[in-house]
Short mmCIF file of the C-alpha atoms (twelve columns), coordinates in Angstrom:
data_MODEL
# 
_entry.id   MODEL 
# 
loop_
_atom_site.group_PDB 
_atom_site.id 
_atom_site.type_symbol 
_atom_site.label_atom_id 
_atom_site.label_alt_id 
_atom_site.label_comp_id 
_atom_site.label_asym_id 
_atom_site.label_seq_id 
_atom_site.Cartn_x 
_atom_site.Cartn_y 
_atom_site.Cartn_z 
_atom_site.pdbx_PDB_model_num 
ATOM 1   C CA . UNK A 1   55.165 90.834  61.089 1 
ATOM 2   C CA . UNK A 2   51.411 91.162  60.714 1 
ATOM 3   C CA . UNK A 3   49.498 89.230  58.092 1 
ATOM 4   C CA . UNK A 4   49.081 91.100  54.826 1 
ATOM 5   C CA . UNK A 5   47.006 90.659  51.732 1 
ATOM 6   C CA . UNK A 6   48.757 89.256  48.650 1 
ATOM 7   C CA . UNK A 7   48.854 92.634  46.919 1 
ATOM 8   C CA . UNK A 8   50.703 94.135  49.884 1 
ATOM 9   C CA . UNK A 9   53.860 92.072  49.300 1 
ATOM 10  C CA . UNK A 10  56.619 92.878  46.812 1 
ATOM 11  C CA . UNK A 11  59.255 90.247  46.048 1 
ATOM 12  C CA . UNK A 12  62.465 91.587  44.492 1 
ATOM 13  C CA . UNK A 13  64.981 88.921  43.569 1 
ATOM 14  C CA . UNK A 14  68.299 88.835  41.812 1 
ATOM 15  C CA . UNK A 15  68.389 86.303  38.980 1 
ATOM 16  C CA . UNK A 16  71.828 84.870  38.114 1 
ATOM 17  C CA . UNK A 17  73.120 82.507  40.802 1 
ATOM 18  C CA . UNK A 18  70.102 83.352  42.963 1 
ATOM 19  C CA . UNK A 19  67.085 82.036  41.050 1 
ATOM 20  C CA . UNK A 20  68.635 80.883  37.756 1 
ATOM 21  C CA . UNK A 21  71.895 79.039  37.111 1 
ATOM 22  C CA . UNK A 22  74.227 78.288  34.237 1 
ATOM 23  C CA . UNK A 23  75.405 74.696  33.808 1 
ATOM 24  C CA . UNK A 24  78.720 75.648  35.435 1 
ATOM 25  C CA . UNK A 25  76.943 77.100  38.483 1 
ATOM 26  C CA . UNK A 26  74.463 74.279  39.166 1 
ATOM 27  C CA . UNK A 27  76.669 72.692  41.876 1 
ATOM 28  C CA . UNK A 28  74.655 69.488  41.987 1 
ATOM 29  C CA . UNK A 29  76.122 67.292  44.736 1 
ATOM 30  C CA . UNK A 30  74.051 64.192  44.060 1 
ATOM 31  C CA . UNK A 31  74.438 61.316  41.595 1 
ATOM 32  C CA . UNK A 32  72.992 61.912  38.132 1 
ATOM 33  C CA . UNK A 33  70.234 59.402  38.863 1 
ATOM 34  C CA . UNK A 34  69.027 61.518  41.814 1 
ATOM 35  C CA . UNK A 35  69.483 64.953  40.269 1 
ATOM 36  C CA . UNK A 36  66.392 67.191  40.131 1 
ATOM 37  C CA . UNK A 37  64.641 67.796  36.835 1 
ATOM 38  C CA . UNK A 38  65.746 71.103  35.328 1 
ATOM 39  C CA . UNK A 39  63.844 73.652  33.285 1 
ATOM 40  C CA . UNK A 40  65.778 75.764  30.771 1 
ATOM 41  C CA . UNK A 41  64.786 79.417  31.149 1 
ATOM 42  C CA . UNK A 42  67.320 81.063  28.840 1 
ATOM 43  C CA . UNK A 43  68.798 80.428  25.412 1 
ATOM 44  C CA . UNK A 44  71.842 82.189  23.989 1 
ATOM 45  C CA . UNK A 45  72.725 81.749  20.338 1 
ATOM 46  C CA . UNK A 46  70.139 78.951  20.235 1 
ATOM 47  C CA . UNK A 47  71.848 77.029  23.019 1 
ATOM 48  C CA . UNK A 48  70.515 76.453  26.555 1 
ATOM 49  C CA . UNK A 49  72.239 78.753  29.033 1 
ATOM 50  C CA . UNK A 50  70.325 79.098  32.319 1 
ATOM 51  C CA . UNK A 51  68.202 76.739  34.382 1 
ATOM 52  C CA . UNK A 52  66.106 76.345  37.485 1 
ATOM 53  C CA . UNK A 53  64.624 73.181  38.954 1 
ATOM 54  C CA . UNK A 54  61.098 72.282  37.907 1 
ATOM 55  C CA . UNK A 55  60.084 72.538  41.559 1 
ATOM 56  C CA . UNK A 56  61.478 76.078  41.693 1 
ATOM 57  C CA . UNK A 57  59.578 76.907  38.504 1 
ATOM 58  C CA . UNK A 58  56.325 75.778  40.096 1 
ATOM 59  C CA . UNK A 59  57.010 77.817  43.224 1 
ATOM 60  C CA . UNK A 60  57.746 80.927  41.172 1 
ATOM 61  C CA . UNK A 61  54.562 80.555  39.162 1 
ATOM 62  C CA . UNK A 62  52.506 80.250  42.354 1 
ATOM 63  C CA . UNK A 63  54.308 83.225  43.891 1 
ATOM 64  C CA . UNK A 64  52.776 85.513  41.272 1 
ATOM 65  C CA . UNK A 65  49.387 84.916  42.909 1 
ATOM 66  C CA . UNK A 66  50.590 86.045  46.349 1 
ATOM 67  C CA . UNK A 67  52.937 88.938  45.560 1 
ATOM 68  C CA . UNK A 68  54.192 91.502  43.092 1 
ATOM 69  C CA . UNK A 69  57.243 89.681  41.724 1 
ATOM 70  C CA . UNK A 70  59.997 91.970  40.396 1 
ATOM 71  C CA . UNK A 71  63.066 90.430  38.685 1 
ATOM 72  C CA . UNK A 72  65.964 92.596  39.831 1 
ATOM 73  C CA . UNK A 73  69.198 92.169  37.900 1 
ATOM 74  C CA . UNK A 74  72.499 93.725  36.879 1 
ATOM 75  C CA . UNK A 75  71.902 92.395  33.372 1 
ATOM 76  C CA . UNK A 76  71.304 94.802  30.531 1 
ATOM 77  C CA . UNK A 77  67.834 94.948  29.028 1 
ATOM 78  C CA . UNK A 78  68.958 92.852  26.068 1 
ATOM 79  C CA . UNK A 79  70.464 90.195  28.343 1 
ATOM 80  C CA . UNK A 80  67.339 90.166  30.500 1 
ATOM 81  C CA . UNK A 81  65.092 89.743  27.449 1 
ATOM 82  C CA . UNK A 82  66.605 86.302  26.822 1 
ATOM 83  C CA . UNK A 83  65.193 84.987  30.091 1 
ATOM 84  C CA . UNK A 84  61.731 83.411  30.066 1 
ATOM 85  C CA . UNK A 85  60.655 82.732  33.630 1 
ATOM 86  C CA . UNK A 86  57.625 80.547  34.360 1 
ATOM 87  C CA . UNK A 87  54.330 82.204  35.121 1 
ATOM 88  C CA . UNK A 88  52.918 85.490  33.847 1 
ATOM 89  C CA . UNK A 89  55.306 88.146  32.602 1 
ATOM 90  C CA . UNK A 90  56.339 90.470  35.410 1 
ATOM 91  C CA . UNK A 91  54.770 93.885  35.031 1 
ATOM 92  C CA . UNK A 92  57.845 95.493  36.609 1 
ATOM 93  C CA . UNK A 93  61.484 94.474  36.187 1 
ATOM 94  C CA . UNK A 94  64.728 96.166  37.166 1 
ATOM 95  C CA . UNK A 95  67.749 95.972  34.849 1 
ATOM 96  C CA . UNK A 96  71.271 97.434  34.805 1 
ATOM 97  C CA . UNK A 97  71.441 97.358  38.618 1 
ATOM 98  C CA . UNK A 98  68.600 99.871  38.888 1 
ATOM 99  C CA . UNK A 99  69.462 101.986 35.858 1 
ATOM 100 C CA . UNK A 100 66.371 100.866 33.976 1 
ATOM 101 C CA . UNK A 101 62.926 100.310 35.447 1 
ATOM 102 C CA . UNK A 102 60.900 98.269  32.985 1 
ATOM 103 C CA . UNK A 103 57.133 98.690  32.989 1 
ATOM 104 C CA . UNK A 104 55.395 96.110  30.810 1 
ATOM 105 C CA . UNK A 105 58.729 95.498  29.087 1 
ATOM 106 C CA . UNK A 106 59.562 99.149  28.325 1 
ATOM 107 C CA . UNK A 107 62.086 101.318 30.140 1 
ATOM 108 C CA . UNK A 108 60.502 104.174 32.082 1 
ATOM 109 C CA . UNK A 109 62.183 107.294 30.621 1 
ATOM 110 C CA . UNK A 110 61.520 109.475 33.658 1 
ATOM 111 C CA . UNK A 111 63.192 106.999 36.001 1 
ATOM 112 C CA . UNK A 112 66.185 106.558 33.699 1 
ATOM 113 C CA . UNK A 113 66.665 110.321 33.396 1 
ATOM 114 C CA . UNK A 114 66.597 110.668 37.181 1 
ATOM 115 C CA . UNK A 115 69.243 107.956 37.492 1 
ATOM 116 C CA . UNK A 116 71.519 109.622 34.937 1 
ATOM 117 C CA . UNK A 117 71.216 112.976 36.715 1 
ATOM 118 C CA . UNK A 118 72.021 111.372 40.057 1 
ATOM 119 C CA . UNK A 119 75.141 109.690 38.690 1 
ATOM 120 C CA . UNK A 120 76.401 112.833 36.977 1 
ATOM 121 C CA . UNK A 121 76.143 114.748 40.232 1 
ATOM 122 C CA . UNK A 122 77.758 112.301 42.632 1 
ATOM 123 C CA . UNK A 123 80.499 110.106 41.132 1 
ATOM 124 C CA . UNK A 124 83.348 109.982 38.635 1 
ATOM 125 C CA . UNK A 125 82.330 109.612 34.976 1 
ATOM 126 C CA . UNK A 126 82.172 106.222 33.317 1 
ATOM 127 C CA . UNK A 127 84.884 107.203 30.805 1 
ATOM 128 C CA . UNK A 128 87.439 107.696 33.585 1 
ATOM 129 C CA . UNK A 129 86.621 104.377 35.210 1 
ATOM 130 C CA . UNK A 130 86.714 102.465 31.951 1 
ATOM 131 C CA . UNK A 131 90.102 103.915 31.035 1 
ATOM 132 C CA . UNK A 132 91.494 102.862 34.410 1 
ATOM 133 C CA . UNK A 133 90.096 99.344  34.066 1 
ATOM 134 C CA . UNK A 134 91.737 98.877  30.682 1 
ATOM 135 C CA . UNK A 135 95.069 100.325 31.757 1 
ATOM 136 C CA . UNK A 136 95.199 98.243  34.945 1 
ATOM 137 C CA . UNK A 137 94.082 94.945  33.403 1 
ATOM 138 C CA . UNK A 138 96.573 92.474  31.944 1 
ATOM 139 C CA . UNK A 139 95.817 90.951  28.516 1 
ATOM 140 C CA . UNK A 140 97.135 87.665  29.939 1 
ATOM 141 C CA . UNK A 141 93.906 87.262  31.934 1 
ATOM 142 C CA . UNK A 142 91.508 89.822  30.444 1 
ATOM 143 C CA . UNK A 143 89.110 88.073  28.064 1 
ATOM 144 C CA . UNK A 144 86.586 90.830  27.324 1 
ATOM 145 C CA . UNK A 145 85.595 94.303  28.461 1 
ATOM 146 C CA . UNK A 146 82.104 95.718  28.153 1 
ATOM 147 C CA . UNK A 147 80.099 98.880  28.816 1 
ATOM 148 C CA . UNK A 148 76.572 98.153  30.014 1 
ATOM 149 C CA . UNK A 149 73.794 100.557 29.033 1 
ATOM 150 C CA . UNK A 150 76.246 103.508 29.245 1 
ATOM 151 C CA . UNK A 151 75.965 103.159 33.018 1 
ATOM 152 C CA . UNK A 152 78.745 100.866 34.242 1 
ATOM 153 C CA . UNK A 153 81.603 98.670  33.045 1 
ATOM 154 C CA . UNK A 154 82.646 95.087  33.536 1 
ATOM 155 C CA . UNK A 155 85.497 92.772  32.623 1 
ATOM 156 C CA . UNK A 156 85.340 89.080  31.776 1 
ATOM 157 C CA . UNK A 157 88.498 87.462  33.129 1 
ATOM 158 C CA . UNK A 158 90.341 84.186  33.472 1 
ATOM 159 C CA . UNK A 159 89.910 83.671  37.222 1 
ATOM 160 C CA . UNK A 160 92.813 81.219  37.427 1 
ATOM 161 C CA . UNK A 161 95.221 83.897  36.170 1 
ATOM 162 C CA . UNK A 162 93.736 86.881  37.987 1 
ATOM 163 C CA . UNK A 163 96.413 88.145  40.424 1 
ATOM 164 C CA . UNK A 164 95.585 87.934  44.097 1 
ATOM 165 C CA . UNK A 165 94.792 91.379  45.438 1 
ATOM 166 C CA . UNK A 166 93.991 92.940  42.064 1 
ATOM 167 C CA . UNK A 167 90.271 93.260  42.776 1 
ATOM 168 C CA . UNK A 168 91.003 94.721  46.215 1 
ATOM 169 C CA . UNK A 169 93.288 97.346  44.694 1 
ATOM 170 C CA . UNK A 170 90.656 98.198  42.109 1 
ATOM 171 C CA . UNK A 171 88.015 98.473  44.841 1 
ATOM 172 C CA . UNK A 172 90.141 100.940 46.791 1 
ATOM 173 C CA . UNK A 173 90.724 103.049 43.686 1 
ATOM 174 C CA . UNK A 174 87.035 103.016 42.748 1 
ATOM 175 C CA . UNK A 175 85.825 103.772 46.266 1 
ATOM 176 C CA . UNK A 176 87.456 107.195 46.223 1 
ATOM 177 C CA . UNK A 177 85.564 108.023 43.042 1 
ATOM 178 C CA . UNK A 178 82.113 106.962 44.177 1 
ATOM 179 C CA . UNK A 179 82.153 103.541 42.522 1 
ATOM 180 C CA . UNK A 180 81.950 99.995  43.849 1 
ATOM 181 C CA . UNK A 181 83.523 96.771  42.575 1 
ATOM 182 C CA . UNK A 182 81.992 93.290  42.555 1 
ATOM 183 C CA . UNK A 183 83.547 89.974  41.484 1 
ATOM 184 C CA . UNK A 184 80.932 87.492  40.259 1 
ATOM 185 C CA . UNK A 185 82.203 84.325  38.653 1 
ATOM 186 C CA . UNK A 186 84.351 85.423  35.710 1 
ATOM 187 C CA . UNK A 187 83.054 89.009  35.723 1 
ATOM 188 C CA . UNK A 188 84.435 92.025  37.544 1 
ATOM 189 C CA . UNK A 189 81.848 94.802  37.737 1 
ATOM 190 C CA . UNK A 190 82.600 98.478  38.326 1 
ATOM 191 C CA . UNK A 191 79.320 100.177 39.217 1 
ATOM 192 C CA . UNK A 192 78.555 103.736 40.397 1 
ATOM 193 C CA . UNK A 193 77.656 103.617 44.075 1 
ATOM 194 C CA . UNK A 194 74.398 105.593 43.568 1 
ATOM 195 C CA . UNK A 195 73.264 103.046 40.954 1 
ATOM 196 C CA . UNK A 196 71.371 100.621 43.204 1 
ATOM 197 C CA . UNK A 197 68.705 97.986  42.953 1 
ATOM 198 C CA . UNK A 198 67.153 99.178  46.215 1 
ATOM 199 C CA . UNK A 199 66.322 102.640 44.845 1 
ATOM 200 C CA . UNK A 200 64.443 101.132 41.910 1 
ATOM 201 C CA . UNK A 201 62.644 98.657  44.176 1 
ATOM 202 C CA . UNK A 202 61.494 101.489 46.440 1 
ATOM 203 C CA . UNK A 203 60.051 103.200 43.350 1 
ATOM 204 C CA . UNK A 204 58.138 100.045 42.400 1 
ATOM 205 C CA . UNK A 205 56.838 99.750  45.971 1 
ATOM 206 C CA . UNK A 206 55.643 103.365 45.781 1 
ATOM 207 C CA . UNK A 207 53.835 102.771 42.502 1 
ATOM 208 C CA . UNK A 208 52.214 99.516  43.573 1 
ATOM 209 C CA . UNK A 209 51.395 100.534 47.125 1 
ATOM 210 C CA . UNK A 210 53.012 97.405  48.527 1 
ATOM 211 C CA . UNK A 211 53.709 97.408  52.248 1 
ATOM 212 C CA . UNK A 212 56.250 94.606  52.675 1 
ATOM 213 C CA . UNK A 213 59.360 93.917  50.595 1 
ATOM 214 C CA . UNK A 214 61.008 90.505  50.459 1 
ATOM 215 C CA . UNK A 215 64.352 90.148  48.669 1 
ATOM 216 C CA . UNK A 216 67.017 87.645  47.667 1 
ATOM 217 C CA . UNK A 217 70.510 87.919  46.219 1 
ATOM 218 C CA . UNK A 218 74.008 86.483  46.296 1 
ATOM 219 C CA . UNK A 219 76.471 89.269  45.375 1 
ATOM 220 C CA . UNK A 220 77.766 92.470  46.916 1 
ATOM 221 C CA . UNK A 221 75.615 94.353  44.390 1 
ATOM 222 C CA . UNK A 222 72.611 92.779  46.139 1 
ATOM 223 C CA . UNK A 223 73.610 93.910  49.637 1 
ATOM 224 C CA . UNK A 224 71.756 97.228  49.438 1 
ATOM 225 C CA . UNK A 225 68.656 95.421  48.176 1 
ATOM 226 C CA . UNK A 226 68.731 92.965  51.064 1 
ATOM 227 C CA . UNK A 227 69.323 95.714  53.614 1 
ATOM 228 C CA . UNK A 228 66.377 97.736  52.289 1 
ATOM 229 C CA . UNK A 229 63.968 94.769  52.444 1 
ATOM 230 C CA . UNK A 230 61.815 93.763  55.399 1 
ATOM 231 C CA . UNK A 231 63.134 90.209  55.054 1 
ATOM 232 C CA . UNK A 232 65.828 88.723  52.859 1 
ATOM 233 C CA . UNK A 233 67.519 85.485  51.881 1 
ATOM 234 C CA . UNK A 234 70.953 84.704  50.488 1 
ATOM 235 C CA . UNK A 235 72.343 81.353  49.282 1 
ATOM 236 C CA . UNK A 236 75.337 79.535  50.708 1 
ATOM 237 C CA . UNK A 237 77.464 80.553  47.706 1 
ATOM 238 C CA . UNK A 238 78.477 83.819  46.069 1 
ATOM 239 C CA . UNK A 239 80.224 87.003  47.147 1 
ATOM 240 C CA . UNK A 240 78.063 87.553  50.214 1 
ATOM 241 C CA . UNK A 241 78.779 84.033  51.435 1 
ATOM 242 C CA . UNK A 242 82.485 84.313  50.630 1 
ATOM 243 C CA . UNK A 243 82.811 87.529  52.651 1 
ATOM 244 C CA . UNK A 244 80.600 86.343  55.508 1 
ATOM 245 C CA . UNK A 245 78.136 89.174  54.927 1 
ATOM 246 C CA . UNK A 246 75.047 89.069  57.128 1 
ATOM 247 C CA . UNK A 247 72.224 91.163  58.510 1 
ATOM 248 C CA . UNK A 248 69.735 90.381  61.309 1 
ATOM 249 C CA . UNK A 249 66.727 90.173  58.986 1 
ATOM 250 C CA . UNK A 250 68.518 88.231  56.206 1 
ATOM 251 C CA . UNK A 251 68.469 84.430  56.378 1 
ATOM 252 C CA . UNK A 252 71.659 82.660  55.346 1 
ATOM 253 C CA . UNK A 253 70.969 79.375  53.589 1 
ATOM 254 C CA . UNK A 254 73.327 76.423  53.722 1 
ATOM 255 C CA . UNK A 255 72.182 75.220  50.295 1 
ATOM 256 C CA . UNK A 256 74.300 76.120  47.269 1 
ATOM 257 C CA . UNK A 257 73.771 76.104  43.513 1 
ATOM 258 C CA . UNK A 258 70.440 75.490  41.842 1 
ATOM 259 C CA . UNK A 259 69.063 73.780  44.969 1 
ATOM 260 C CA . UNK A 260 69.607 77.049  46.841 1 
ATOM 261 C CA . UNK A 261 67.462 78.806  44.251 1 
ATOM 262 C CA . UNK A 262 64.681 76.344  44.904 1 
ATOM 263 C CA . UNK A 263 64.961 76.766  48.670 1 
ATOM 264 C CA . UNK A 264 64.955 80.557  48.385 1 
ATOM 265 C CA . UNK A 265 61.688 80.424  46.452 1 
ATOM 266 C CA . UNK A 266 60.204 77.987  48.948 1 
ATOM 267 C CA . UNK A 267 60.931 80.314  51.868 1 
ATOM 268 C CA . UNK A 268 59.840 83.442  50.025 1 
ATOM 269 C CA . UNK A 269 56.586 81.756  49.026 1 
ATOM 270 C CA . UNK A 270 55.836 80.912  52.649 1 
ATOM 271 C CA . UNK A 271 56.621 84.457  53.735 1 
ATOM 272 C CA . UNK A 272 54.600 86.043  50.925 1 
ATOM 273 C CA . UNK A 273 51.479 83.952  51.535 1 
ATOM 274 C CA . UNK A 274 48.712 85.882  53.339 1 
ATOM 275 C CA . UNK A 275 49.344 83.949  56.558 1 
ATOM 276 C CA . UNK A 276 53.123 83.849  56.231 1 
ATOM 277 C CA . UNK A 277 54.085 87.450  56.852 1 
# 
């Protein structure tokens, strides 16, 4: 790939279990005395919730000088607002798996309307999917059910009690209705297939005039984003790792947990630098 100027590079990265990690997802495999210093980047009910290493924080702050950095998440806007990443606030951010394109912190109404029209025309309604989720789930392992931004649904479950094959059966049911299913930690997402991170990232690239897209992610909901990018990275954990997902232009890291987040930023920073792409 030819060298590009900093403004020609767009970096779109998933957040949870890609760049930021809960205490349960850190996966630190070293003694406490050798563990990296961590920076808290999210509070929930006044308690620390998500972290990245201080080294990763420094890399992310520097990355803002070499690229257009776009946080790209399945989180709702409210959930995303709790995160305070190092460096300047991102001008663009993608929430609700592409359902909301934030510009300077505000959802772009034109983009959201286009998304809603696209969903109405090409997949089963949310109401039908939600009703099926609730009827098929067992209270013995269902902890919570939520609707996100009136766009998709997800369940919070007790993974230890979740029956083997249940997610596969749900995926087969959803596939015939234009929806996709993703299991991430304790959450089972049901998302309309046309609701994608990649579509929103392409819109940001159009608006910014960027020529190269770099991406990172760990779940099946990130697969379309990685496939649409010029180069991508995925950690050694998560749905993509568990299923053996790969693509020629996507690097598979051996690192897992919060150290993988640091390594992803290190490699993206090298690629985004004027001489790195």
